[in-house]
mmCIF file of C-alpha atoms in Angstrom:
data_model
loop_
_atom_site.group_PDB
_atom_site.id
_atom_site.type_symbol
_atom_site.label_atom_id
_atom_site.label_comp_id
_atom_site.label_asym_id
_atom_site.label_seq_id
_atom_site.Cartn_x
_atom_site.Cartn_y
_atom_site.Cartn_z
ATOM 1 C CA MET A 1 37.434 -5.158 -17.444
ATOM 2 C CA SER A 2 38.723 -5.838 -20.955
ATOM 3 C CA ILE A 3 39.466 -9.384 -19.817
ATOM 4 C CA LEU A 4 35.742 -9.964 -20.312
ATOM 5 C CA ILE A 5 36.207 -9.597 -24.087
ATOM 6 C CA ASP A 6 39.175 -11.953 -24.052
ATOM 7 C CA ILE A 7 37.393 -14.644 -22.062
ATOM 8 C CA LEU A 8 34.308 -14.480 -24.263
ATOM 9 C CA LEU A 9 36.464 -14.609 -27.393
ATOM 10 C CA ALA A 10 38.402 -17.590 -26.072
ATOM 11 C CA ILE A 11 35.227 -19.513 -25.226
ATOM 12 C CA ILE A 12 33.681 -18.828 -28.638
ATOM 13 C CA MET A 13 36.864 -19.864 -30.439
ATOM 14 C CA VAL A 14 37.343 -23.142 -28.590
ATOM 15 C CA TYR A 15 33.692 -23.964 -29.142
ATOM 16 C CA LEU A 16 34.000 -23.131 -32.845
ATOM 17 C CA ALA A 17 37.122 -25.242 -33.251
ATOM 18 C CA ILE A 18 35.515 -28.284 -31.605
ATOM 19 C CA GLN A 19 32.313 -27.889 -33.590
ATOM 20 C CA CYS A 20 34.237 -27.411 -36.815
ATOM 21 C CA LEU A 21 35.978 -30.752 -36.351
ATOM 22 C CA LEU A 22 33.052 -32.740 -35.003
ATOM 23 C CA THR A 23 30.169 -31.559 -37.124
ATOM 24 C CA PRO A 24 28.768 -34.303 -39.355
ATOM 25 C CA ARG A 25 28.111 -32.049 -42.351
ATOM 26 C CA LEU A 26 30.933 -30.762 -44.476
ATOM 27 C CA ILE A 27 29.157 -27.573 -45.477
ATOM 28 C CA GLN A 28 28.598 -26.724 -41.832
ATOM 29 C CA SER A 29 32.291 -27.337 -41.279
ATOM 30 C CA VAL A 30 33.215 -24.834 -43.974
ATOM 31 C CA PHE A 31 31.064 -22.098 -42.487
ATOM 32 C CA LEU A 32 32.274 -22.819 -38.972
ATOM 33 C CA PHE A 33 35.831 -22.599 -40.248
ATOM 34 C CA PHE A 34 35.077 -19.180 -41.721
ATOM 35 C CA ALA A 35 33.666 -18.050 -38.374
ATOM 36 C CA PHE A 36 36.744 -19.501 -36.674
ATOM 37 C CA GLY A 37 38.963 -17.450 -38.965
ATOM 38 C CA LEU A 38 37.093 -14.329 -37.957
ATOM 39 C CA GLY A 39 37.522 -15.170 -34.272
ATOM 40 C CA LEU A 40 41.201 -15.822 -34.888
ATOM 41 C CA ALA A 41 41.631 -12.415 -36.535
ATOM 42 C CA LEU A 42 39.969 -10.769 -33.528
ATOM 43 C CA ALA A 43 42.244 -12.749 -31.214
ATOM 44 C CA TRP A 44 45.333 -11.583 -33.112
ATOM 45 C CA VAL A 45 44.086 -8.014 -32.742
ATOM 46 C CA ARG A 46 43.700 -8.509 -29.003
ATOM 47 C CA LEU A 47 47.264 -9.861 -28.911
ATOM 48 C CA GLY A 48 48.496 -6.758 -30.727
ATOM 49 C CA ALA A 49 49.627 -8.570 -33.893
ATOM 50 C CA ILE A 50 47.774 -6.517 -36.472
ATOM 51 C CA ASP A 51 49.879 -7.735 -39.416
ATOM 52 C CA VAL A 52 48.856 -11.295 -38.687
ATOM 53 C CA ALA A 53 45.242 -10.210 -38.207
ATOM 54 C CA ILE A 54 45.119 -8.673 -41.691
ATOM 55 C CA THR A 55 46.663 -11.790 -43.230
ATOM 56 C CA GLU A 56 44.273 -14.038 -41.354
ATOM 57 C CA ALA A 57 41.305 -11.903 -42.394
ATOM 58 C CA ALA A 58 42.383 -11.942 -46.033
ATOM 59 C CA ILE A 59 43.214 -15.637 -46.270
ATOM 60 C CA ALA A 60 40.470 -17.067 -44.059
ATOM 61 C CA ALA A 61 37.680 -14.816 -45.289
ATOM 62 C CA GLY A 62 38.618 -14.701 -48.925
ATOM 63 C CA PHE A 63 40.850 -17.378 -50.300
ATOM 64 C CA LEU A 64 40.245 -20.422 -48.080
ATOM 65 C CA GLY A 65 36.475 -19.946 -48.010
ATOM 66 C CA VAL A 66 36.296 -20.022 -51.801
ATOM 67 C CA LEU A 67 38.729 -22.948 -52.052
ATOM 68 C CA PHE A 68 36.767 -25.000 -49.527
ATOM 69 C CA LEU A 69 33.448 -24.251 -51.172
ATOM 70 C CA ASP A 70 35.008 -25.328 -54.419
ATOM 71 C CA ALA A 71 36.277 -28.533 -52.846
ATOM 72 C CA LEU A 72 32.759 -29.305 -51.620
ATOM 73 C CA LYS A 73 31.715 -29.729 -55.222
ATOM 74 C CA SER A 74 33.926 -32.758 -55.691
ATOM 75 C CA PHE A 75 32.978 -34.265 -52.323
ATOM 76 C CA ALA A 76 29.318 -34.299 -53.153
ATOM 77 C CA PRO A 77 28.011 -37.551 -54.610
ATOM 78 C CA LYS A 78 25.896 -37.582 -57.736
ATOM 79 C CA VAL A 79 22.778 -35.567 -57.202
ATOM 80 C CA SER A 80 19.559 -35.674 -59.103
ATOM 81 C CA VAL A 81 18.292 -32.398 -60.448
ATOM 82 C CA LYS A 82 15.155 -32.731 -58.386
ATOM 83 C CA GLN A 83 16.953 -32.947 -55.076
ATOM 84 C CA ASP A 84 16.684 -29.447 -53.746
ATOM 85 C CA ASN A 85 17.770 -30.091 -50.225
ATOM 86 C CA LEU A 86 21.512 -29.572 -50.283
ATOM 87 C CA GLU A 87 21.927 -30.268 -46.601
ATOM 88 C CA ASP A 88 21.700 -34.039 -46.753
ATOM 89 C CA ILE A 89 24.095 -34.350 -49.662
ATOM 90 C CA TYR A 90 27.117 -33.377 -47.657
ATOM 91 C CA LYS A 91 26.425 -35.691 -44.729
ATOM 92 C CA LEU A 92 29.345 -37.997 -44.106
ATOM 93 C CA PRO A 93 28.566 -41.702 -44.093
ATOM 94 C CA ARG A 94 28.739 -43.374 -40.703
ATOM 95 C CA ARG A 95 31.695 -45.679 -40.339
ATOM 96 C CA ASN A 96 32.342 -48.700 -38.236
ATOM 97 C CA ILE A 97 33.661 -47.526 -34.858
ATOM 98 C CA LYS A 98 36.298 -50.257 -34.579
ATOM 99 C CA SER A 99 38.146 -49.201 -37.700
ATOM 100 C CA LEU A 100 38.572 -45.713 -36.268
ATOM 101 C CA ILE A 101 40.254 -46.601 -32.965
ATOM 102 C CA LEU A 102 43.831 -46.698 -34.193
ATOM 103 C CA PRO A 103 43.649 -43.371 -36.096
ATOM 104 C CA ARG A 104 42.073 -41.770 -33.046
ATOM 105 C CA VAL A 105 44.807 -42.994 -30.726
ATOM 106 C CA ILE A 106 47.459 -41.704 -33.127
ATOM 107 C CA LEU A 107 45.642 -38.380 -33.443
ATOM 108 C CA VAL A 108 45.369 -37.922 -29.679
ATOM 109 C CA LEU A 109 49.027 -38.813 -29.169
ATOM 110 C CA GLY A 110 50.072 -36.417 -31.922
ATOM 111 C CA LEU A 111 47.979 -33.610 -30.480
ATOM 112 C CA ALA A 112 49.406 -34.249 -27.014
ATOM 113 C CA LEU A 113 52.933 -34.060 -28.410
ATOM 114 C CA PHE A 114 52.084 -30.845 -30.267
ATOM 115 C CA LEU A 115 50.578 -29.310 -27.117
ATOM 116 C CA PHE A 116 53.685 -30.267 -25.164
ATOM 117 C CA ILE A 117 55.976 -28.655 -27.742
ATOM 118 C CA ALA A 118 53.791 -25.538 -27.844
ATOM 119 C CA LEU A 119 53.848 -25.192 -24.046
ATOM 120 C CA GLU A 120 57.581 -25.733 -24.047
ATOM 121 C CA ALA A 121 58.007 -23.044 -26.709
ATOM 122 C CA VAL A 122 55.907 -20.553 -24.744
ATOM 123 C CA TRP A 123 57.891 -21.345 -21.625
ATOM 124 C CA MET A 124 61.203 -20.810 -23.357
ATOM 125 C CA ILE A 125 60.568 -17.198 -24.472
ATOM 126 C CA PRO A 126 63.390 -15.234 -22.917
ATOM 127 C CA ASP A 127 62.579 -12.402 -20.538
ATOM 128 C CA GLY A 128 64.466 -9.801 -22.521
ATOM 129 C CA GLY A 129 62.126 -10.158 -25.502
ATOM 130 C CA GLY A 130 64.581 -12.123 -27.647
ATOM 131 C CA LEU A 131 65.837 -10.226 -30.658
ATOM 132 C CA THR A 132 63.378 -7.332 -30.375
ATOM 133 C CA ALA A 133 65.947 -4.899 -29.033
ATOM 134 C CA SER A 134 68.545 -5.541 -31.733
ATOM 135 C CA ALA A 135 65.893 -5.376 -34.464
ATOM 136 C CA GLU A 136 64.665 -2.038 -33.143
ATOM 137 C CA ALA A 137 68.210 -0.721 -32.966
ATOM 138 C CA LEU A 138 68.884 -1.492 -36.640
ATOM 139 C CA LEU A 139 65.517 -0.184 -37.841
ATOM 140 C CA PRO A 140 66.890 3.116 -39.291
ATOM 141 C CA GLN A 141 69.218 1.145 -41.590
ATOM 142 C CA SER A 142 66.506 -1.144 -42.919
ATOM 143 C CA GLY A 143 64.873 1.420 -45.204
ATOM 144 C CA VAL A 144 61.385 1.016 -43.721
ATOM 145 C CA GLU A 145 59.761 2.278 -40.534
ATOM 146 C CA HIS A 146 57.604 -0.697 -39.571
ATOM 147 C CA PRO A 147 59.560 -3.338 -37.603
ATOM 148 C CA VAL A 148 57.567 -6.295 -38.998
ATOM 149 C CA THR A 149 58.266 -5.277 -42.599
ATOM 150 C CA ALA A 150 61.899 -4.638 -41.740
ATOM 151 C CA VAL A 151 62.282 -8.139 -40.328
ATOM 152 C CA LEU A 152 60.357 -9.821 -43.142
ATOM 153 C CA LEU A 153 61.981 -8.085 -46.082
ATOM 154 C CA ASN A 154 65.364 -7.011 -44.842
ATOM 155 C CA PHE A 155 66.704 -8.834 -41.793
ATOM 156 C CA ARG A 156 65.131 -12.195 -42.658
ATOM 157 C CA ALA A 157 64.629 -11.670 -46.385
ATOM 158 C CA TYR A 158 65.885 -15.201 -47.045
ATOM 159 C CA ASP A 159 62.811 -16.673 -45.284
ATOM 160 C CA THR A 160 60.411 -14.483 -47.220
ATOM 161 C CA TRP A 161 62.111 -15.434 -50.457
ATOM 162 C CA LEU A 162 61.593 -19.119 -49.654
ATOM 163 C CA GLU A 163 57.970 -18.441 -48.689
ATOM 164 C CA ILE A 164 57.268 -17.065 -52.145
ATOM 165 C CA GLY A 165 58.926 -20.213 -53.458
ATOM 166 C CA VAL A 166 56.663 -22.406 -51.320
ATOM 167 C CA ILE A 167 53.540 -20.880 -52.879
ATOM 168 C CA LEU A 168 55.021 -21.466 -56.326
ATOM 169 C CA LEU A 169 55.747 -25.075 -55.349
ATOM 170 C CA GLY A 170 52.114 -25.501 -54.315
ATOM 171 C CA LEU A 171 51.066 -24.298 -57.736
ATOM 172 C CA LEU A 172 53.529 -26.713 -59.370
ATOM 173 C CA GLY A 173 51.900 -29.491 -57.366
ATOM 174 C CA VAL A 174 48.548 -28.521 -58.845
ATOM 175 C CA PHE A 175 50.084 -28.474 -62.327
ATOM 176 C CA VAL A 176 51.583 -31.925 -61.811
ATOM 177 C CA ALA A 177 48.211 -33.243 -60.667
ATOM 178 C CA GLY A 178 46.931 -32.447 -64.116
ATOM 179 C CA GLY A 179 45.511 -28.958 -64.192
ATOM 180 C CA ILE A 180 47.774 -27.279 -66.683
ATOM 181 C CA LYS A 181 45.341 -26.769 -69.545
ATOM 182 C CA LEU A 182 44.195 -23.206 -69.314
ATOM 183 C CA TYR A 183 42.278 -22.964 -72.560
ATOM 184 C CA LYS A 184 38.976 -21.214 -72.657
ATOM 185 C CA LYS A 185 36.092 -23.637 -72.707
ATOM 186 C CA PRO A 186 34.074 -23.294 -75.889
ATOM 187 C CA GLY A 187 30.705 -23.898 -74.301
ATOM 188 C CA ALA A 188 31.209 -21.451 -71.448
ATOM 189 C CA SER A 189 28.036 -20.356 -69.751
ATOM 190 C CA LYS A 190 26.556 -16.965 -70.435
ATOM 191 C CA PRO A 191 27.832 -14.259 -68.103
ATOM 192 C CA ASP A 192 25.416 -13.415 -65.349
ATOM 193 C CA PRO A 193 24.465 -9.699 -65.624
ATOM 194 C CA MET A 194 24.336 -9.243 -61.863
ATOM 195 C CA LEU A 195 27.661 -10.972 -61.346
ATOM 196 C CA ARG A 196 29.103 -8.715 -64.046
ATOM 197 C CA GLN A 197 27.964 -5.596 -62.205
ATOM 198 C CA VAL A 198 29.374 -6.900 -58.928
ATOM 199 C CA ILE A 199 32.713 -7.611 -60.565
ATOM 200 C CA LEU A 200 32.779 -4.189 -62.232
ATOM 201 C CA PHE A 201 32.156 -2.571 -58.888
ATOM 202 C CA VAL A 202 34.382 -4.686 -56.654
ATOM 203 C CA THR A 203 37.471 -5.088 -58.846
ATOM 204 C CA PRO A 204 38.693 -1.462 -58.630
ATOM 205 C CA VAL A 205 38.067 -1.436 -54.888
ATOM 206 C CA LEU A 206 40.075 -4.629 -54.419
ATOM 207 C CA PHE A 207 42.895 -3.327 -56.588
ATOM 208 C CA LEU A 208 43.107 0.047 -54.851
ATOM 209 C CA PHE A 209 42.910 -1.379 -51.367
ATOM 210 C CA GLY A 210 45.537 -3.985 -52.223
ATOM 211 C CA ALA A 211 47.858 -1.280 -53.501
ATOM 212 C CA PHE A 212 47.178 0.733 -50.351
ATOM 213 C CA LEU A 213 48.045 -2.222 -48.111
ATOM 214 C CA LEU A 214 51.212 -2.827 -50.128
ATOM 215 C CA TYR A 215 52.385 0.752 -49.749
ATOM 216 C CA ILE A 216 51.333 1.187 -46.129
ATOM 217 C CA GLY A 217 53.547 -1.818 -45.285
ATOM 218 C CA LYS A 218 56.431 0.630 -45.185
ATOM 219 C CA THR A 219 55.110 2.480 -42.157
ATOM 220 C CA GLY A 220 52.495 0.222 -40.581
ATOM 221 C CA PRO A 221 50.779 -3.166 -40.677
ATOM 222 C CA GLY A 222 50.291 -4.398 -44.234
ATOM 223 C CA GLY A 223 52.563 -5.654 -46.955
ATOM 224 C CA ALA A 224 53.071 -7.923 -49.923
ATOM 225 C CA PHE A 225 51.227 -11.052 -48.788
ATOM 226 C CA GLN A 226 48.094 -9.212 -47.702
ATOM 227 C CA ALA A 227 48.031 -7.199 -50.913
ATOM 228 C CA ALA A 228 48.589 -10.400 -52.899
ATOM 229 C CA VAL A 229 45.478 -12.039 -51.480
ATOM 230 C CA LEU A 230 43.397 -8.990 -52.384
ATOM 231 C CA TRP A 231 44.806 -8.913 -55.909
ATOM 232 C CA GLY A 232 44.384 -12.672 -56.168
ATOM 233 C CA ALA A 233 40.738 -12.158 -55.249
ATOM 234 C CA ILE A 234 40.386 -10.070 -58.421
ATOM 235 C CA GLY A 235 41.618 -12.996 -60.500
ATOM 236 C CA ILE A 236 39.286 -15.419 -58.725
ATOM 237 C CA LEU A 237 36.336 -13.054 -59.211
ATOM 238 C CA LEU A 238 37.077 -12.737 -62.914
ATOM 239 C CA HIS A 239 37.348 -16.503 -63.160
ATOM 240 C CA LEU A 240 34.017 -16.958 -61.379
ATOM 241 C CA GLY A 241 32.504 -14.442 -63.759
ATOM 242 C CA GLY A 242 33.472 -16.559 -66.760
ATOM 243 C CA LYS A 243 36.586 -14.620 -67.729
ATOM 244 C CA PRO A 244 39.573 -16.901 -67.022
ATOM 245 C CA ILE A 245 42.245 -14.258 -67.064
ATOM 246 C CA PHE A 246 45.168 -16.617 -67.701
ATOM 247 C CA ALA A 247 43.498 -18.066 -70.766
ATOM 248 C CA MET A 248 43.516 -14.596 -72.293
ATOM 249 C CA ILE A 249 47.198 -13.741 -71.986
ATOM 250 C CA PRO A 250 49.986 -15.626 -73.768
ATOM 251 C CA ARG A 251 51.609 -18.527 -71.954
ATOM 252 C CA TRP A 252 55.060 -16.913 -71.667
ATOM 253 C CA LEU A 253 53.589 -13.825 -70.038
ATOM 254 C CA PHE A 254 51.739 -16.017 -67.553
ATOM 255 C CA HIS A 255 54.951 -17.832 -66.617
ATOM 256 C CA LEU A 256 56.838 -14.551 -66.402
ATOM 257 C CA ILE A 257 54.273 -13.100 -63.997
ATOM 258 C CA LEU A 258 54.333 -16.251 -61.873
ATOM 259 C CA THR A 259 58.103 -16.356 -61.444
ATOM 260 C CA MET A 260 58.760 -12.605 -61.400
ATOM 261 C CA GLY A 261 58.828 -12.184 -57.618
ATOM 262 C CA LEU A 262 61.042 -15.176 -56.906
ATOM 263 C CA GLY A 263 63.287 -14.375 -59.852
ATOM 264 C CA PHE A 264 63.873 -10.723 -59.014
ATOM 265 C CA PHE A 265 64.695 -11.660 -55.437
ATOM 266 C CA LEU A 266 67.198 -14.247 -56.664
ATOM 267 C CA VAL A 267 68.873 -11.980 -59.230
ATOM 268 C CA LEU A 268 69.110 -9.199 -56.666
ATOM 269 C CA GLY A 269 70.714 -11.573 -54.176
ATOM 270 C CA PHE A 270 73.347 -12.650 -56.709
ATOM 271 C CA LEU A 271 74.047 -9.058 -57.748
ATOM 272 C CA LEU A 272 74.579 -8.160 -54.086
ATOM 273 C CA ILE A 273 76.990 -11.076 -53.709
ATOM 274 C CA ALA A 274 78.843 -9.931 -56.836
ATOM 275 C CA ASP A 275 79.101 -6.512 -55.216
ATOM 276 C CA GLY A 276 80.954 -8.057 -52.302
ATOM 277 C CA ARG A 277 78.121 -8.193 -49.814
ATOM 278 C CA THR A 278 76.245 -11.168 -48.388
ATOM 279 C CA LEU A 279 72.976 -12.462 -49.844
ATOM 280 C CA PHE A 280 70.135 -9.926 -49.394
ATOM 281 C CA GLU A 281 72.322 -7.350 -47.635
ATOM 282 C CA TYR A 282 70.877 -4.228 -49.238
ATOM 283 C CA PRO A 283 72.904 -1.016 -49.314
ATOM 284 C CA PRO A 284 71.135 1.196 -46.728
ATOM 285 C CA ALA A 285 70.744 4.113 -49.151
ATOM 286 C CA TYR A 286 68.581 2.123 -51.594
ATOM 287 C CA ALA A 287 67.013 -0.304 -49.109
ATOM 288 C CA GLY A 288 63.597 1.377 -49.059
ATOM 289 C CA LEU A 289 63.303 1.468 -52.850
ATOM 290 C CA LEU A 290 64.528 -2.113 -53.262
ATOM 291 C CA ILE A 291 62.049 -3.363 -50.662
ATOM 292 C CA LEU A 292 59.193 -1.590 -52.413
ATOM 293 C CA ILE A 293 60.136 -3.133 -55.785
ATOM 294 C CA ILE A 294 60.501 -6.595 -54.250
ATOM 295 C CA GLU A 295 57.170 -6.282 -52.488
ATOM 296 C CA THR A 296 55.337 -5.135 -55.608
ATOM 297 C CA LEU A 297 56.766 -7.859 -57.844
ATOM 298 C CA GLY A 298 56.305 -10.466 -55.112
ATOM 299 C CA ALA A 299 52.688 -9.430 -54.554
ATOM 300 C CA ILE A 300 51.891 -9.700 -58.260
ATOM 301 C CA SER A 301 53.529 -13.134 -58.421
ATOM 302 C CA ILE A 302 51.716 -14.442 -55.339
ATOM 303 C CA ALA A 303 48.400 -13.057 -56.570
ATOM 304 C CA ALA A 304 48.907 -14.789 -59.912
ATOM 305 C CA ALA A 305 49.848 -18.044 -58.168
ATOM 306 C CA LEU A 306 46.746 -17.932 -55.926
ATOM 307 C CA THR A 307 44.500 -17.246 -58.910
ATOM 308 C CA ALA A 308 46.132 -20.029 -60.904
ATOM 309 C CA ILE A 309 45.741 -22.510 -58.033
ATOM 310 C CA TYR A 310 42.048 -21.697 -57.821
ATOM 311 C CA ALA A 311 41.514 -21.710 -61.576
ATOM 312 C CA ASN A 312 43.312 -25.006 -62.118
ATOM 313 C CA LEU A 313 41.552 -26.800 -59.286
ATOM 314 C CA ASN A 314 38.248 -25.537 -60.589
ATOM 315 C CA GLN A 315 39.052 -26.732 -64.076
ATOM 316 C CA MET A 316 40.090 -30.186 -62.916
ATOM 317 C CA GLU A 317 36.723 -30.601 -61.254
ATOM 318 C CA GLU A 318 34.832 -29.443 -64.284
ATOM 319 C CA GLU A 319 36.640 -32.015 -66.389
ATOM 320 C CA THR A 320 35.861 -34.832 -63.948
ATOM 321 C CA ASN A 321 32.251 -33.780 -63.904
ATOM 322 C CA GLU A 322 32.089 -34.091 -67.632
ATOM 323 C CA VAL A 323 33.508 -37.604 -67.649
ATOM 324 C CA GLU A 324 31.260 -38.988 -64.946
ATOM 325 C CA PRO A 325 27.611 -39.213 -65.860
ATOM 326 C CA THR A 326 25.626 -37.009 -63.541
ATOM 327 C CA THR A 327 22.049 -38.117 -63.478
ATOM 328 C CA MET B 1 34.386 5.890 -22.081
ATOM 329 C CA ASN B 2 36.447 2.708 -21.921
ATOM 330 C CA VAL B 3 33.631 0.894 -20.155
ATOM 331 C CA PHE B 4 31.306 1.889 -22.960
ATOM 332 C CA PHE B 5 33.643 0.409 -25.594
ATOM 333 C CA ILE B 6 33.977 -2.820 -23.649
ATOM 334 C CA ILE B 7 30.233 -3.185 -23.129
ATOM 335 C CA VAL B 8 29.613 -2.662 -26.852
ATOM 336 C CA SER B 9 32.282 -5.217 -27.817
ATOM 337 C CA VAL B 10 30.917 -7.801 -25.399
ATOM 338 C CA PHE B 11 27.407 -7.204 -26.701
ATOM 339 C CA LEU B 12 28.581 -7.718 -30.288
ATOM 340 C CA LEU B 13 30.480 -10.867 -29.329
ATOM 341 C CA LEU B 14 27.334 -12.217 -27.685
ATOM 342 C CA ASN B 15 25.535 -11.510 -30.958
ATOM 343 C CA ILE B 16 28.052 -13.724 -32.743
ATOM 344 C CA ALA B 17 27.537 -16.440 -30.135
ATOM 345 C CA LEU B 18 23.780 -16.285 -30.725
ATOM 346 C CA GLY B 19 24.294 -16.405 -34.471
ATOM 347 C CA LEU B 20 26.221 -19.653 -34.030
ATOM 348 C CA PHE B 21 22.922 -21.277 -33.243
ATOM 349 C CA ARG B 22 21.805 -20.649 -36.819
ATOM 350 C CA VAL B 23 24.993 -22.090 -38.274
ATOM 351 C CA TRP B 24 24.451 -25.176 -36.153
ATOM 352 C CA ARG B 25 20.723 -25.579 -36.784
ATOM 353 C CA GLY B 26 20.167 -23.636 -40.018
ATOM 354 C CA PRO B 27 17.594 -25.557 -42.003
ATOM 355 C CA THR B 28 18.973 -24.452 -45.368
ATOM 356 C CA ILE B 29 22.315 -23.489 -46.777
ATOM 357 C CA ALA B 30 21.163 -19.893 -47.220
ATOM 358 C CA ASP B 31 20.605 -19.481 -43.480
ATOM 359 C CA ARG B 32 24.155 -20.546 -42.824
ATOM 360 C CA LEU B 33 25.534 -18.262 -45.493
ATOM 361 C CA LEU B 34 23.620 -15.287 -44.103
ATOM 362 C CA THR B 35 24.849 -16.072 -40.607
ATOM 363 C CA THR B 36 28.399 -16.123 -41.888
ATOM 364 C CA GLN B 37 27.824 -12.747 -43.478
ATOM 365 C CA LEU B 38 26.416 -11.554 -40.151
ATOM 366 C CA PHE B 39 29.621 -12.735 -38.504
ATOM 367 C CA GLY B 40 31.621 -10.744 -40.998
ATOM 368 C CA THR B 41 29.620 -7.589 -40.378
ATOM 369 C CA THR B 42 29.620 -8.003 -36.602
ATOM 370 C CA GLY B 43 33.323 -8.770 -36.633
ATOM 371 C CA MET B 44 33.926 -5.553 -38.545
ATOM 372 C CA ALA B 45 31.864 -3.663 -35.981
ATOM 373 C CA ILE B 46 33.924 -5.187 -33.172
ATOM 374 C CA LEU B 47 37.134 -4.235 -34.973
ATOM 375 C CA ILE B 48 35.939 -0.646 -35.370
ATOM 376 C CA VAL B 49 34.960 -0.448 -31.698
ATOM 377 C CA LEU B 50 38.314 -1.935 -30.703
ATOM 378 C CA ALA B 51 40.039 0.629 -32.934
ATOM 379 C CA GLY B 52 38.443 3.304 -30.797
ATOM 380 C CA TYR B 53 39.223 1.486 -27.581
ATOM 381 C CA LEU B 54 42.868 0.731 -28.312
ATOM 382 C CA GLN B 55 43.418 4.046 -30.171
ATOM 383 C CA GLU B 56 44.851 2.012 -33.046
ATOM 384 C CA LEU B 57 43.535 3.245 -36.367
ATOM 385 C CA THR B 58 45.256 0.506 -38.396
ATOM 386 C CA LEU B 59 42.556 -1.861 -37.123
ATOM 387 C CA LEU B 60 40.295 -0.210 -39.667
ATOM 388 C CA ASN B 61 42.455 -1.833 -42.375
ATOM 389 C CA VAL B 62 41.624 -5.252 -40.946
ATOM 390 C CA ALA B 63 37.932 -4.322 -41.035
ATOM 391 C CA ILE B 64 38.116 -3.196 -44.669
ATOM 392 C CA THR B 65 39.963 -6.393 -45.623
ATOM 393 C CA PHE B 66 37.095 -8.441 -44.222
ATOM 394 C CA ASN B 67 34.575 -6.220 -45.909
ATOM 395 C CA VAL B 68 35.945 -6.378 -49.438
ATOM 396 C CA LEU B 69 36.583 -10.114 -49.329
ATOM 397 C CA ALA B 70 33.220 -11.117 -47.866
ATOM 398 C CA ILE B 71 31.713 -10.896 -51.351
ATOM 399 C CA LEU B 72 33.935 -13.751 -52.579
ATOM 400 C CA LEU B 73 32.315 -16.294 -50.267
ATOM 401 C CA VAL B 74 28.815 -15.336 -51.384
ATOM 402 C CA ILE B 75 29.669 -15.567 -55.078
ATOM 403 C CA GLY B 76 31.531 -18.837 -54.569
ATOM 404 C CA LEU B 77 28.610 -20.366 -52.727
ATOM 405 C CA VAL B 78 26.038 -19.223 -55.252
ATOM 406 C CA LYS B 79 28.162 -20.808 -57.986
ATOM 407 C CA VAL B 80 28.303 -24.144 -56.143
ATOM 408 C CA TRP B 81 24.604 -23.935 -55.464
ATOM 409 C CA LYS B 82 23.759 -23.314 -59.095
ATOM 410 C CA ILE B 83 25.836 -26.246 -60.316
ATOM 411 C CA LYS B 84 24.263 -28.552 -57.763
ATOM 412 C CA LYS B 85 20.778 -27.518 -58.746
ATOM 413 C CA GLY B 86 21.571 -28.157 -62.374
ATOM 414 C CA ASP B 87 20.909 -24.649 -63.626
ATOM 415 C CA THR B 88 24.198 -24.577 -65.464
ATOM 416 C CA PRO B 89 25.921 -27.648 -66.902
#
């Protein structure tokens, strides 16, 4: 009977994915992508992967939606003030069909290859459940009670460490592209009273719920990345409300916050090596405490990186808008 | 009781499918935004129903995550809208 839900969900998601790619209007695409993210979160729930569902919900609903909407600004051509109808602005220009044949062939071939690899990967899953049994057996030594957190922050801590590094690299890419000036703009617009109330109300909720998700990661689904998106949302909200948070704190503090998670992980790894262990092999007695510290510092760093990515991209666009005459 | 949960979930999913029509047609941007918010709300409802069905209370965390972050999309869109209309420089 519950297969009815799954079938309906699958149909809706495939339809959404096709529509999202084929729709002629970019703004429609953004909204369809948001809906697709929601469907994906529901699908993860049906598959029993609640950790992934929370991450998907946080990133698709919060961060990516705002980033895409922001990107729409720079895709839009010059608009006259009179033009109220936003719909037609985002229409893509029609191209010559002939020039698109080669990219399409390459795309189809690539997708076919990807599908083949995916099918192969699904086929190759061993019957015994892979490493599940050995991970479960070592769970008491890991310092946490939730197997996903144990794998992410203890057994495969190296991967998580590099993941934090990848987000930092993304931010460096934004910096290199020219968005490093984080000064406060002198002619900033007046704060909207309603937006101010919303921010005053939502910020504590976001902070508390993020902290809750961070702490609950010890015993159930949740953890640093999910908490980081919620905390990053605070930064983005403040930025949208005309209070660029990184323009208010000194530069060294900003850099310290950004690199704190990666740095603590690294120093801890070296200290463990100096103690005669391997990299990220925590002593079982302190494992729980160490994981909590790593997760907290990592979450703050990731949240700061997400906010900075958004703020810098936003600022780059504002600068381009100033240079180009918008009539 | 299980049948009840499943019927409610399927009904809510059908609601989402109907709402897709508005995203596809939606004469103005506001229609699409409101539909997306409807998706968020309906998705939360489905998650809560599924939490009862699967006896998995952590699903409520997923629902709250959606809930608290839905506001970001609205504010982001209103900002884009304002700039496009020329209300703010």
